[in-house]
Each structure stands twice: as structure tokens, then as C-alpha cells.
Amino acid sequence: MIIGSHVSFKKDTQLVGSVNEALGYGSTTFMFYTGAPQNTSRQPINDDLTKEAMEIMKKNNIDINNVVVHAPYIINLASNNDFAVTFLKEELKRVEQLGMTKLVLHPGSSVKLSKEEGIKNIIDNLNKVGKSNVLILLETMAGKGTELGKTFEEIKEIIDNVDYPLGVCLDTCHINDAGYDLNNFDEVLDLFDKIIGLKHLKCVHVNDSKNLINTHKDRHENIGYGTIGFDNLIKIIYHEKLKNIPKILETPYVSISDDSKERMYPPYKFEIEMILNKKFNKNLINDIRNYYK
Ligand code: FE
Ligand code: FE
Ligand code: ZN
């Protein structure tokens, strides 16, 4: 099982910190942002730390081809400005310098443009960015606000018109919120195959959802605690056709108050345990509290 979670990438420890955090959760892969997800300020990569991280990964059988980087979610390729293009080019260089092969990208939001203009900008801007050694994975979106990439058809249109190969990252919370029924995942996957092609699928973001199908909200929930439910998520995670694809948790940190202080703790160690045991843990919050206190 290739499973892991979103982990941090800190200034002083960079990739070494990320790998060690992932191993602490019992992960066999991980995902990280090269800085804060919500801004584009980035530190130079420390190659010594990268080398050290590679050794730790090798020792623990983490394949770099299963590790994914996530681009900051504020860059908007659907807009007309060149900043997103310049930033994405730089980001791809950073990803390559870190020895990584895949970058997950939110396609963009049309904001005041029409859907068609937004998609055209995404295509033009990805063509301006150009081919690199890093495979860009377009993420399926919830359709919150004016987000593009909320249907398989929109993703397909981008892939067909960009002049180099692209992959796809399927986010379970997002497709639920976008209107795909995960009670019938086989049908959803067949549809994905028919419209986009399964060969493009390179990563699955495994998240439960706080909201009902087709609500276009994009609020992630802990595994088994949302509207998708534990059994449906297990079916997806263990699906034969997704066997060799990395599964990444982006579920919310759990807020626990002790001594009148409110602290946030990562749920990943316990969610990964649930998944590997295929057994829902209704005491998740308590287990997290006891572990981290
Ligand atoms: Fe994302
Ligand atoms: Fe996601
Ligand atoms: Zn999301």
C-alpha cells in the first residue's frame, strides 16, 4: 500500500524534516509544499539536506516516484497575468532540484472571465511554462467559487490542448463535492477512464468530506467522519485499478484543548492505521489526544 499524508517542509530541515515526519506516521510516501501553501515566498533549496533525505528514503524504501509536491494554491493559471507562469517555471526547477518527479497543481479559477476563457488561459499558460522533467498533475476540483477542473471533461480539455504530457490527481472530497457519487466508485472510475483515460491518473488525495455530494464546498473531513464514509474510502484505497498509485491524506488537523490551551494535532498516524487495518476507529480524537499529550 502506497500511502502517506501531506507533511510540512520547514526552513531549517527541509526534505529531511518532511521524510522524518512521514515515517513517524507509518507512511510509505508523502506530499509536501516547497514553502507555505498559501503564499509564493520560497527559500533556496539546501542540497545537503536533500541528499540526507534521499538516504533516509532509500533506507526506508520510499520511492521518489511516489512522492508528490503540491504547488501553492494561490497561483491562478486561468488569469491573464504572467506571474503564475513565472512562478510555476521556478517551482518546477525547485521540484527537480529536490529530486522529485511530480507536481500537483490546481488548474485555476476563472474569477470574472467565462469558463471557456479561463480554460483557454490555463492551456496557453501551461504551454508557456513548457515541458520539464517534472510531470504536472492537474487536480480534480470541488467547483468552489469559479474553480475550473471540476468535471472530468474540463480536465480532459486542458490535457488535450497542452503540447506536452500531463497527469491527473483525483481528490475524493473534491469529486464528491463536484457531484460524482462515490457510493458507485466503479462507475466514477469507468467514467474517468472513458473521458480522461486511467493512464493519466498518478495520485489520489484521500479525504472524507464535510459536505454532501454536489455542494461545491471543498471542506475536508477525517477518514470515516464525513459524508463519503469509511467503507467507500476503503473501497477506493484498495481498488485493484489504483493499486500502484500513491494515496495521500489531506484530512484536517484535530483541535484538542488541554490546560485551557487549544492545540492542533495531525491525525495521519491514526488514519493510516485505520486504513491498514480496514477498521474504522471511532475513538480517533481520543487516540490522538493520548498520543500527543
Ligand atoms: Fe490540492
Ligand atoms: Fe487535494
Ligand atoms: Zn481540497
Short mmCIF file of C-alpha atoms and ligand atoms in Angstrom, two decimals:
data_model
loop_
_atom_site.label_atom_id
_atom_site.label_comp_id
_atom_site.label_asym_id
_atom_site.label_seq_id
_atom_site.Cartn_x
_atom_site.Cartn_y
_atom_site.Cartn_z
CA MET A 1 0.00 0.00 0.00
CA ILE A 2 1.48 3.32 -1.10
CA ILE A 3 0.00 5.66 1.47
CA GLY A 4 1.03 8.87 3.19
CA SER A 5 -0.11 12.35 4.00
CA HIS A 6 0.61 15.98 3.49
CA VAL A 7 3.68 16.84 5.63
CA SER A 8 5.48 20.09 6.41
CA PHE A 9 8.61 21.39 4.70
CA LYS A 10 10.39 23.64 7.19
CA LYS A 11 13.09 26.20 6.54
CA ASP A 12 15.73 24.59 8.72
CA THR A 13 15.17 20.89 7.99
CA GLN A 14 13.55 20.97 4.51
CA LEU A 15 13.14 17.49 2.96
CA VAL A 16 14.81 15.73 5.94
CA GLY A 17 12.05 17.05 8.19
CA SER A 18 9.38 16.05 5.69
CA VAL A 19 10.61 12.46 5.34
CA ASN A 20 11.00 12.01 9.08
CA GLU A 21 7.52 13.38 9.71
CA ALA A 22 6.10 10.92 7.13
CA LEU A 23 7.95 7.98 8.69
CA GLY A 24 6.57 8.97 12.09
CA TYR A 25 3.06 8.43 10.71
CA GLY A 26 3.94 5.00 9.33
CA SER A 27 3.74 6.31 5.76
CA THR A 28 5.24 4.76 2.64
CA THR A 29 5.06 8.06 0.75
CA PHE A 30 4.23 11.73 1.39
CA MET A 31 3.31 15.09 -0.14
CA PHE A 32 4.74 18.50 0.67
CA TYR A 33 4.68 22.13 -0.44
CA THR A 34 8.10 23.74 -1.02
CA GLY A 35 7.00 26.55 1.35
CA ALA A 36 3.71 27.85 2.70
CA PRO A 37 0.74 26.53 0.66
CA GLN A 38 -0.96 29.92 0.70
CA ASN A 39 1.93 32.11 -0.48
CA THR A 40 4.67 32.06 -3.06
CA SER A 41 7.68 33.13 -0.98
CA ARG A 42 10.24 30.34 -1.25
CA GLN A 43 13.63 29.60 0.36
CA PRO A 44 16.58 28.31 -1.68
CA ILE A 45 16.90 24.51 -1.63
CA ASN A 46 19.69 23.13 0.57
CA ASP A 47 21.23 20.28 -1.45
CA ASP A 48 22.95 18.76 1.59
CA LEU A 49 19.58 18.31 3.29
CA THR A 50 18.14 16.85 0.10
CA LYS A 51 20.99 14.33 -0.08
CA GLU A 52 20.48 13.34 3.53
CA ALA A 53 16.73 12.96 2.93
CA MET A 54 17.37 10.74 -0.11
CA GLU A 55 19.44 8.40 2.04
CA ILE A 56 16.70 8.18 4.66
CA MET A 57 14.15 7.48 1.94
CA LYS A 58 16.31 4.77 0.41
CA LYS A 59 16.81 3.09 3.78
CA ASN A 60 13.05 3.11 4.35
CA ASN A 61 12.03 2.03 0.84
CA ILE A 62 10.27 5.26 -0.06
CA ASP A 63 10.31 5.55 -3.85
CA ILE A 64 10.74 9.18 -5.00
CA ASN A 65 8.36 8.44 -7.87
CA ASN A 66 5.58 8.02 -5.31
CA VAL A 67 6.32 11.32 -3.56
CA VAL A 68 4.42 14.36 -4.76
CA VAL A 69 4.95 18.08 -4.39
CA HIS A 70 1.92 20.40 -4.28
CA ALA A 71 2.13 23.81 -5.94
CA PRO A 72 0.86 26.73 -3.81
CA TYR A 73 -2.86 27.04 -4.31
CA ILE A 74 -2.90 30.77 -4.88
CA ILE A 75 -1.27 30.67 -8.30
CA ASN A 76 -4.01 31.03 -10.87
CA LEU A 77 -3.20 29.94 -14.41
CA ALA A 78 -6.73 30.83 -15.53
CA SER A 79 -5.93 34.51 -15.08
CA ASN A 80 -4.23 36.70 -17.64
CA ASN A 81 -1.18 37.72 -15.64
CA ASP A 82 2.26 36.27 -16.21
CA PHE A 83 3.14 35.85 -12.53
CA ALA A 84 1.67 32.34 -12.36
CA VAL A 85 3.73 31.29 -15.39
CA THR A 86 6.98 32.71 -13.99
CA PHE A 87 6.33 31.21 -10.57
CA LEU A 88 5.40 27.78 -11.92
CA LYS A 89 8.59 27.65 -14.02
CA GLU A 90 10.63 28.41 -10.89
CA GLU A 91 8.66 25.88 -8.87
CA LEU A 92 9.30 23.13 -11.42
CA LYS A 93 13.03 23.84 -11.14
CA ARG A 94 12.82 23.58 -7.34
CA VAL A 95 10.93 20.28 -7.61
CA GLU A 96 13.59 18.92 -9.94
CA GLN A 97 16.39 20.16 -7.69
CA LEU A 98 14.72 18.27 -4.84
CA GLY A 99 14.91 15.10 -6.94
CA MET A 100 11.13 14.85 -7.23
CA THR A 101 9.16 13.91 -10.34
CA LYS A 102 5.55 15.05 -9.76
CA LEU A 103 3.86 18.37 -9.01
CA VAL A 104 0.14 18.59 -8.17
CA LEU A 105 -1.49 21.75 -9.47
CA HIS A 106 -4.94 23.30 -9.04
CA PRO A 107 -5.92 24.25 -12.61
CA GLY A 108 -7.21 27.71 -11.63
CA SER A 109 -10.32 29.85 -11.17
CA SER A 110 -11.98 31.86 -13.91
CA VAL A 111 -12.98 34.67 -11.47
CA LYS A 112 -14.57 37.30 -13.77
CA LEU A 113 -13.81 35.53 -17.03
CA SER A 114 -16.06 32.95 -18.64
CA LYS A 115 -15.32 29.28 -18.08
CA GLU A 116 -14.13 29.00 -21.71
CA GLU A 117 -11.75 31.98 -21.40
CA GLY A 118 -10.42 30.60 -18.11
CA ILE A 119 -9.70 27.19 -19.60
CA LYS A 120 -8.07 28.80 -22.65
CA ASN A 121 -5.78 30.79 -20.33
CA ILE A 122 -4.84 27.63 -18.41
CA ILE A 123 -3.92 25.91 -21.68
CA ASP A 124 -1.97 28.91 -23.03
CA ASN A 125 -0.16 29.42 -19.73
CA LEU A 126 0.79 25.73 -19.39
CA ASN A 127 2.14 25.89 -22.94
CA LYS A 128 4.16 28.98 -21.95
CA VAL A 129 5.52 27.12 -18.92
CA GLY A 130 6.64 24.36 -21.27
CA LYS A 131 7.72 20.77 -20.80
CA SER A 132 10.08 19.93 -17.97
CA ASN A 133 11.34 16.73 -16.34
CA VAL A 134 8.58 17.08 -13.74
CA LEU A 135 5.12 15.73 -14.54
CA ILE A 136 2.36 18.20 -13.67
CA LEU A 137 -0.74 16.53 -12.21
CA LEU A 138 -3.93 18.56 -12.62
CA GLU A 139 -6.10 18.14 -9.53
CA THR A 140 -9.83 17.47 -9.85
CA MET A 141 -11.55 20.37 -8.06
CA ALA A 142 -14.74 20.77 -5.99
CA GLY A 143 -16.01 23.67 -8.11
CA LYS A 144 -15.92 26.10 -5.20
CA GLY A 145 -16.49 29.65 -6.46
CA THR A 146 -15.28 29.77 -10.05
CA GLU A 147 -12.81 26.87 -9.80
CA LEU A 148 -12.07 25.06 -13.05
CA GLY A 149 -11.27 21.37 -13.35
CA LYS A 150 -14.47 20.37 -11.51
CA THR A 151 -15.52 17.94 -14.25
CA PHE A 152 -13.53 15.23 -15.99
CA GLU A 153 -14.40 16.97 -19.29
CA GLU A 154 -12.70 20.22 -18.21
CA ILE A 155 -9.55 18.33 -17.18
CA LYS A 156 -9.62 16.43 -20.48
CA GLU A 157 -9.86 19.64 -22.50
CA ILE A 158 -6.74 21.01 -20.79
CA ILE A 159 -4.78 17.77 -21.27
CA ASP A 160 -5.75 17.59 -24.96
CA ASN A 161 -4.60 21.11 -25.72
CA VAL A 162 -1.33 21.32 -23.81
CA ASP A 163 1.57 20.33 -26.03
CA TYR A 164 3.31 18.05 -23.50
CA PRO A 165 2.00 15.18 -21.31
CA LEU A 166 0.06 15.92 -18.11
CA GLY A 167 -1.19 13.65 -15.34
CA VAL A 168 -4.16 13.89 -13.00
CA CYS A 169 -4.59 13.83 -9.23
CA LEU A 170 -8.05 12.64 -8.15
CA ASP A 171 -9.24 14.16 -4.85
CA THR A 172 -12.09 12.17 -3.27
CA CYS A 173 -13.51 15.12 -1.29
CA HIS A 174 -13.38 17.34 -4.36
CA ILE A 175 -15.12 14.91 -6.72
CA ASN A 176 -17.83 14.23 -4.11
CA ASP A 177 -18.40 17.97 -3.76
CA ALA A 178 -18.30 18.32 -7.55
CA GLY A 179 -21.18 15.86 -7.91
CA TYR A 180 -19.63 12.42 -8.53
CA ASP A 181 -21.29 9.69 -6.45
CA LEU A 182 -18.65 7.78 -4.50
CA ASN A 183 -21.24 5.19 -3.46
CA ASN A 184 -20.71 3.98 -7.03
CA PHE A 185 -16.96 4.39 -7.36
CA ASP A 186 -16.63 1.77 -10.09
CA GLU A 187 -18.90 3.86 -12.30
CA VAL A 188 -16.98 7.03 -11.45
CA LEU A 189 -13.69 5.35 -12.32
CA ASP A 190 -15.12 3.98 -15.58
CA LEU A 191 -16.26 7.49 -16.44
CA PHE A 192 -12.80 8.85 -15.62
CA ASP A 193 -11.30 6.18 -17.87
CA LYS A 194 -13.72 6.92 -20.71
CA ILE A 195 -13.29 10.71 -20.59
CA ILE A 196 -9.68 11.26 -19.45
CA GLY A 197 -8.06 7.81 -19.55
CA LEU A 198 -6.86 5.92 -16.48
CA LYS A 199 -3.26 6.08 -17.68
CA HIS A 200 -3.24 9.77 -16.72
CA LEU A 201 -4.14 9.05 -13.09
CA LYS A 202 -0.97 9.35 -10.99
CA CYS A 203 -2.13 10.30 -7.49
CA VAL A 204 -5.24 10.05 -5.29
CA HIS A 205 -5.95 12.53 -2.50
CA VAL A 206 -7.92 10.54 0.05
CA ASN A 207 -10.16 12.82 2.08
CA ASP A 208 -13.62 12.50 3.56
CA SER A 209 -15.95 15.48 3.02
CA LYS A 210 -17.83 17.67 5.49
CA ASN A 211 -20.47 18.30 2.83
CA LEU A 212 -22.97 16.43 0.73
CA ILE A 213 -22.44 15.47 -2.88
CA ASN A 214 -22.66 18.33 -5.41
CA THR A 215 -22.37 21.13 -2.81
CA HIS A 216 -19.16 22.63 -4.30
CA LYS A 217 -17.69 23.43 -0.88
CA ASP A 218 -14.27 21.75 -0.57
CA ARG A 219 -14.04 21.15 3.16
CA HIS A 220 -12.08 18.03 4.02
CA GLU A 221 -13.09 15.73 6.87
CA ASN A 222 -11.21 12.99 8.74
CA ILE A 223 -11.40 9.49 7.27
CA GLY A 224 -14.77 7.91 8.06
CA TYR A 225 -16.14 11.02 9.78
CA GLY A 226 -17.69 12.65 6.71
CA THR A 227 -20.35 12.12 4.09
CA ILE A 228 -18.28 9.79 1.89
CA GLY A 229 -17.76 7.36 4.74
CA PHE A 230 -15.19 4.78 5.76
CA ASP A 231 -16.37 1.87 3.61
CA ASN A 232 -16.45 3.92 0.41
CA LEU A 233 -12.96 5.32 1.09
CA ILE A 234 -11.59 1.82 1.81
CA LYS A 235 -13.04 0.60 -1.49
CA ILE A 236 -11.26 3.43 -3.31
CA ILE A 237 -7.95 2.99 -1.47
CA TYR A 238 -7.88 -0.77 -2.12
CA HIS A 239 -9.28 -0.61 -5.65
CA GLU A 240 -7.44 -3.04 -7.91
CA LYS A 241 -7.12 -0.44 -10.71
CA LEU A 242 -5.47 2.06 -8.33
CA LYS A 243 -3.03 -0.42 -6.83
CA ASN A 244 0.24 1.27 -7.74
CA ILE A 245 -0.95 4.84 -7.31
CA PRO A 246 0.11 6.87 -4.25
CA LYS A 247 -2.75 7.73 -1.84
CA ILE A 248 -2.27 10.97 0.07
CA LEU A 249 -4.32 12.11 3.09
CA GLU A 250 -5.07 15.84 3.39
CA THR A 251 -7.53 15.48 6.24
CA PRO A 252 -7.77 18.25 8.85
CA TYR A 253 -5.65 18.50 11.98
CA VAL A 254 -7.64 17.79 15.10
CA SER A 255 -8.07 20.58 17.64
CA ILE A 256 -7.60 19.44 21.23
CA SER A 257 -7.68 21.69 24.27
CA ASP A 258 -5.62 20.93 27.33
CA ASP A 259 -4.78 23.33 30.17
CA SER A 260 -7.09 25.84 28.52
CA LYS A 261 -4.78 25.88 25.51
CA GLU A 262 -6.07 24.86 22.12
CA ARG A 263 -3.63 22.85 20.02
CA MET A 264 -3.84 21.26 16.59
CA TYR A 265 -2.55 17.73 16.09
CA PRO A 266 -2.06 15.67 12.91
CA PRO A 267 -4.45 12.72 12.56
CA TYR A 268 -2.37 10.86 9.97
CA LYS A 269 -0.71 8.17 12.12
CA PHE A 270 -4.12 7.01 13.32
CA GLU A 271 -5.89 7.38 9.99
CA ILE A 272 -3.18 5.31 8.28
CA GLU A 273 -3.60 2.67 11.00
CA MET A 274 -7.36 2.59 10.36
CA ILE A 275 -6.76 2.19 6.63
CA LEU A 276 -4.17 -0.57 7.01
CA ASN A 277 -6.45 -2.41 9.47
CA LYS A 278 -9.51 -1.69 7.28
CA LYS A 279 -11.28 -0.94 10.53
CA PHE A 280 -12.96 2.34 11.47
CA ASN A 281 -11.64 3.92 14.68
CA LYS A 282 -14.46 5.74 16.43
CA ASN A 283 -12.02 6.89 19.13
CA LEU A 284 -9.78 8.78 16.73
CA ILE A 285 -9.80 12.05 18.68
CA ASN A 286 -9.07 10.32 21.99
CA ASP A 287 -6.24 8.29 20.50
CA ILE A 288 -4.69 11.44 19.05
CA ARG A 289 -5.03 13.22 22.40
CA ASN A 290 -3.41 10.39 24.32
CA TYR A 291 -0.58 10.03 21.82
CA TYR A 292 0.43 13.68 21.65
CA LYS A 293 -0.15 14.79 25.25
FE FE B 1 -4.91 20.36 -3.76
FE FE B 2 -6.41 17.64 -2.72
ZN ZN B 3 -9.48 20.46 -1.07
#
